[in-house]
Coordinates of C-alpha atoms in Angstrom, one line a residue:
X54 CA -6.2 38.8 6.3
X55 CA -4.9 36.0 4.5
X56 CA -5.8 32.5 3.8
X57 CA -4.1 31.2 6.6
X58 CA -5.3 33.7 9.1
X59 CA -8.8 32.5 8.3
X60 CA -9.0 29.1 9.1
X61 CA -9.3 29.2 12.7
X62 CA -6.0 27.9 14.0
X63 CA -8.1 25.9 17.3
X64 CA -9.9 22.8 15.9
X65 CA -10.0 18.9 16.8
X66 CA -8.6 17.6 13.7
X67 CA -10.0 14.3 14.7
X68 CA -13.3 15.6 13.9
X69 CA -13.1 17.1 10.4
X70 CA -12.6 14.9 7.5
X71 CA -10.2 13.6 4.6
X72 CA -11.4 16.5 2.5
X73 CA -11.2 18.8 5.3
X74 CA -7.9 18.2 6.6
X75 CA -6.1 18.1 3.2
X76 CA -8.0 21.5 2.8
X77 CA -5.9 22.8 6.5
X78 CA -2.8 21.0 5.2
X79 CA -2.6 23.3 2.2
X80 CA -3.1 26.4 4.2
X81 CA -1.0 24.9 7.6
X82 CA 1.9 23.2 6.0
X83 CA 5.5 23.2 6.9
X84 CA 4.9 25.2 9.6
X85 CA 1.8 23.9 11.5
X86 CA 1.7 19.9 10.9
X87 CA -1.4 18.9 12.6
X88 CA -3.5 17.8 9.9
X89 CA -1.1 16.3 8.2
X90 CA -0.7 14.2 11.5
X91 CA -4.3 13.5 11.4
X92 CA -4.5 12.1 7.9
X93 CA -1.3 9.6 8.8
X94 CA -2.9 8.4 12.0
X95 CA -5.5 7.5 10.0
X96 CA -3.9 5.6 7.5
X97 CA -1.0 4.4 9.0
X98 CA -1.9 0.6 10.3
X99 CA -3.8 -0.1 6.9
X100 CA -0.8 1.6 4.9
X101 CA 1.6 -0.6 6.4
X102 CA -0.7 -3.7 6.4
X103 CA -1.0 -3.0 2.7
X104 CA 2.8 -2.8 2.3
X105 CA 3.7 -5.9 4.6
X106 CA 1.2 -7.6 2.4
X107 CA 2.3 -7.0 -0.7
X108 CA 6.0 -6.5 0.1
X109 CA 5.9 -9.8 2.3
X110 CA 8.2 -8.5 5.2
X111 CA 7.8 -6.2 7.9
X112 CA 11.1 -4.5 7.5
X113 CA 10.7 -3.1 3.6
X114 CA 7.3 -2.8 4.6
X115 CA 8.2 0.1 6.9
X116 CA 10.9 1.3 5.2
X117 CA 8.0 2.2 2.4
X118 CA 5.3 3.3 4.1
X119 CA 8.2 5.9 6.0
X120 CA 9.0 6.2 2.5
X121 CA 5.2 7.1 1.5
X122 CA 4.6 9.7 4.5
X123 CA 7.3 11.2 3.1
X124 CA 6.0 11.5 0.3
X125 CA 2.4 12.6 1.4
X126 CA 3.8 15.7 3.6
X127 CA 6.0 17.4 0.3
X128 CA 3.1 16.7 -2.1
X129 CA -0.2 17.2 0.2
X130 CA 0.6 21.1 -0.8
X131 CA 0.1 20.1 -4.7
X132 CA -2.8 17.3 -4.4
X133 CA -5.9 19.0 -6.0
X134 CA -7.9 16.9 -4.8
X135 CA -9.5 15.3 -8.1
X136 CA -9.9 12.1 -6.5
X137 CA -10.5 11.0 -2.8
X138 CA -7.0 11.8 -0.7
X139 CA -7.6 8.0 0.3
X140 CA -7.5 7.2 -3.0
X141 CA -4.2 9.6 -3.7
X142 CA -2.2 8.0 -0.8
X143 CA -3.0 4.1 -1.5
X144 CA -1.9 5.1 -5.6
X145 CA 1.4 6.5 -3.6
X146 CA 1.5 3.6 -1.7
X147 CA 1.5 1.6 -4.8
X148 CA 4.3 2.8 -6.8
X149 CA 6.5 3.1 -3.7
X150 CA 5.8 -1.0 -3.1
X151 CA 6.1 -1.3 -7.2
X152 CA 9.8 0.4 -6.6
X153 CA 10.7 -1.5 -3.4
X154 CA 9.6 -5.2 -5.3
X155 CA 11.8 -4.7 -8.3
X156 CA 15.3 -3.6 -6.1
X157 CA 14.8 -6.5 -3.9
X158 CA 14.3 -8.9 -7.0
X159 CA 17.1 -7.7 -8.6
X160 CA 18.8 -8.0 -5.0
X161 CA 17.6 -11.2 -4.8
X162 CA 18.9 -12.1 -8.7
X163 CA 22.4 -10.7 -7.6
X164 CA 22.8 -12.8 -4.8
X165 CA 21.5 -15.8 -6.4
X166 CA 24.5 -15.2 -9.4
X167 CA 27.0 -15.0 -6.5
X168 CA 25.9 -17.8 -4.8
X169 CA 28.1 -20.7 -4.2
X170 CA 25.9 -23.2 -2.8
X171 CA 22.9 -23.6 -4.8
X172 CA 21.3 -26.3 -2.3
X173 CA 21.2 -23.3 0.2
X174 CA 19.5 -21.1 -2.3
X175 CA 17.1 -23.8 -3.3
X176 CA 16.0 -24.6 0.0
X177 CA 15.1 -21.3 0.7
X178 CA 12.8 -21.4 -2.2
X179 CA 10.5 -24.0 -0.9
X180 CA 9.1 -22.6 2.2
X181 CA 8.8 -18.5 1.7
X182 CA 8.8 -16.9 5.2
X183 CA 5.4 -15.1 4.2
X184 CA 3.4 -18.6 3.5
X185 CA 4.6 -19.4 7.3
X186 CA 2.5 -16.4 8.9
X187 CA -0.6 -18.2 7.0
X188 CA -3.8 -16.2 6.6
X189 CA -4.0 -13.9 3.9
X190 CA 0.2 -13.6 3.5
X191 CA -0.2 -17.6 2.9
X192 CA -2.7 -17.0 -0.2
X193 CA -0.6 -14.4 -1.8
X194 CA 2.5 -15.6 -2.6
X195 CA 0.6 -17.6 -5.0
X196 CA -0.5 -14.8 -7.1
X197 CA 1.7 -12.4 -9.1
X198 CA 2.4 -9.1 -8.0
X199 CA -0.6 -7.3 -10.3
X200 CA -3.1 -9.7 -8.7
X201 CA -1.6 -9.4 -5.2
X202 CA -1.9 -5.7 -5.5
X203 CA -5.4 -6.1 -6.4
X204 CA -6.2 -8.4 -3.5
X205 CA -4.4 -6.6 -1.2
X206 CA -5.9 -3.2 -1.9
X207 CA -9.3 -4.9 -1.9
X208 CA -9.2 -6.9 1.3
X209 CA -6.9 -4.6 3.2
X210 CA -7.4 -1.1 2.3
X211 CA -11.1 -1.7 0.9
X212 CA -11.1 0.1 -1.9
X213 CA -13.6 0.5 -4.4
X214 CA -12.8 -1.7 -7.6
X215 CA -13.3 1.7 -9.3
X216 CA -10.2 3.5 -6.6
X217 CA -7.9 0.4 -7.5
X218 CA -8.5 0.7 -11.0
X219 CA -7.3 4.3 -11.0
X220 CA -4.5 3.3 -8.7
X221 CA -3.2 0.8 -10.8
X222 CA -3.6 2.8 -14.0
X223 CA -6.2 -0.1 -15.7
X224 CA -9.7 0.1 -16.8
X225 CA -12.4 -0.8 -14.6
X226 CA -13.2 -4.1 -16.3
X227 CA -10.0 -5.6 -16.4
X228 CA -9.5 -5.0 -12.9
X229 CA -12.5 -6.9 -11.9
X230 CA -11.2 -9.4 -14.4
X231 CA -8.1 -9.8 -12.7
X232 CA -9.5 -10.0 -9.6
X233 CA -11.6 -12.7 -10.4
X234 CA -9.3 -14.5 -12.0
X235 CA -6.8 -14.0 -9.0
X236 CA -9.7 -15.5 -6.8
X237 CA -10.5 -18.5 -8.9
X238 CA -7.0 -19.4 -9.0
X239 CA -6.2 -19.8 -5.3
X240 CA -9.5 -21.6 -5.0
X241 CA -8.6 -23.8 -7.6
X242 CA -4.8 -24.7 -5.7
X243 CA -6.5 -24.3 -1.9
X244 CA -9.7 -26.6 -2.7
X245 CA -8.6 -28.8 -0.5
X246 CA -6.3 -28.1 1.9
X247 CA -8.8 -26.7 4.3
X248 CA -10.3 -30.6 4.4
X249 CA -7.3 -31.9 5.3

């Protein structure tokens, strides 16, 4: 009997975990997608909260995390598992937002070269449509894309300091550096708008 056969085929994937669905997915997958289901119902509302977020529209924002699931379902079969699969997906997620940022600044740069009316283009400037949404999406378009990342993996996908760290590819310490720094900053340019 093989691998397959062993892992009883009638379970409640809602009831195992992370570990133990990635585990089913390596046995299960392309032909039995279940798990693989489970994991992305998990994930999906933070995963594209996280990408709205950072991304600051809803439309890239889906076309990455589409992007991302993608992704998870043709590499689940070759994740080993040496860090937590939440951990895997959100570093995923990361690099896919990384990718879709710089196209739609160069995009952007493109279409500011052929513009022809630069009062159009600078109006547009002053009043991004993410600060208009206000809450969190009104604080981070004051912080570059490193320190949003930071923020928005903290605050929305609650990671570990440690988890975005390894996400991000930086050591520990500077990650809580940034992050503090990040923090101090929009305190420093929001002390008092909440007065007023």
């Amino acid at each position: 009997m093989n691998t397959g056969q062993s892992l009883s085929m009638r379970y409640d994937p809602r009831e195992l975990s992370d570990e133990e669905l990635v585990q089913r997915a390596h046995v299960e997958l392309f032909h039995v997608t279940r798990a693989y289901e489970e994991l992305m119902r998990r994930y999906q509302r933070t995963l594209f909260n996280v990408c709205a977020r950072y991304l600051g529209n809803e439309r890239d924002a889906d076309d990455v995390c589409q992007e991302v699931m993608l992704k998870v379902l043709y590499g689940l079969k070759n994740f080993e598992g040496k860090s937590k699969f939440k951990t895997w997906l959100y570093s995923i997620t990361y690099n896919e937002c990384i990718t879709q940022y710089r196209k739609e600044r160069r995009k952007r740069r493109l279409l500011d070269a052929l513009s022809l009316d630069p009062l159009e283009e600078a109006s547009e400037e002053k009043t991004p449509k993410a600060e208009e949404r206000g809450g969190l999406d009104r604080w981070l378009v004051h912080v570059n894309p490193i320190d949003r990342e930071i923020l928005v993996l903290r605050f929305v996908a609650e990671l570990e300091f440690q988890e975005i760290a390894d996400i991000m590819h930086m050591g520990l310490s500077a990650t809580k550096m940034r992050y503090k720094r990040a923090l101090d900053r929009l305190r420093e340019k929001f002390a008092g708008v909440d007065e007023t």
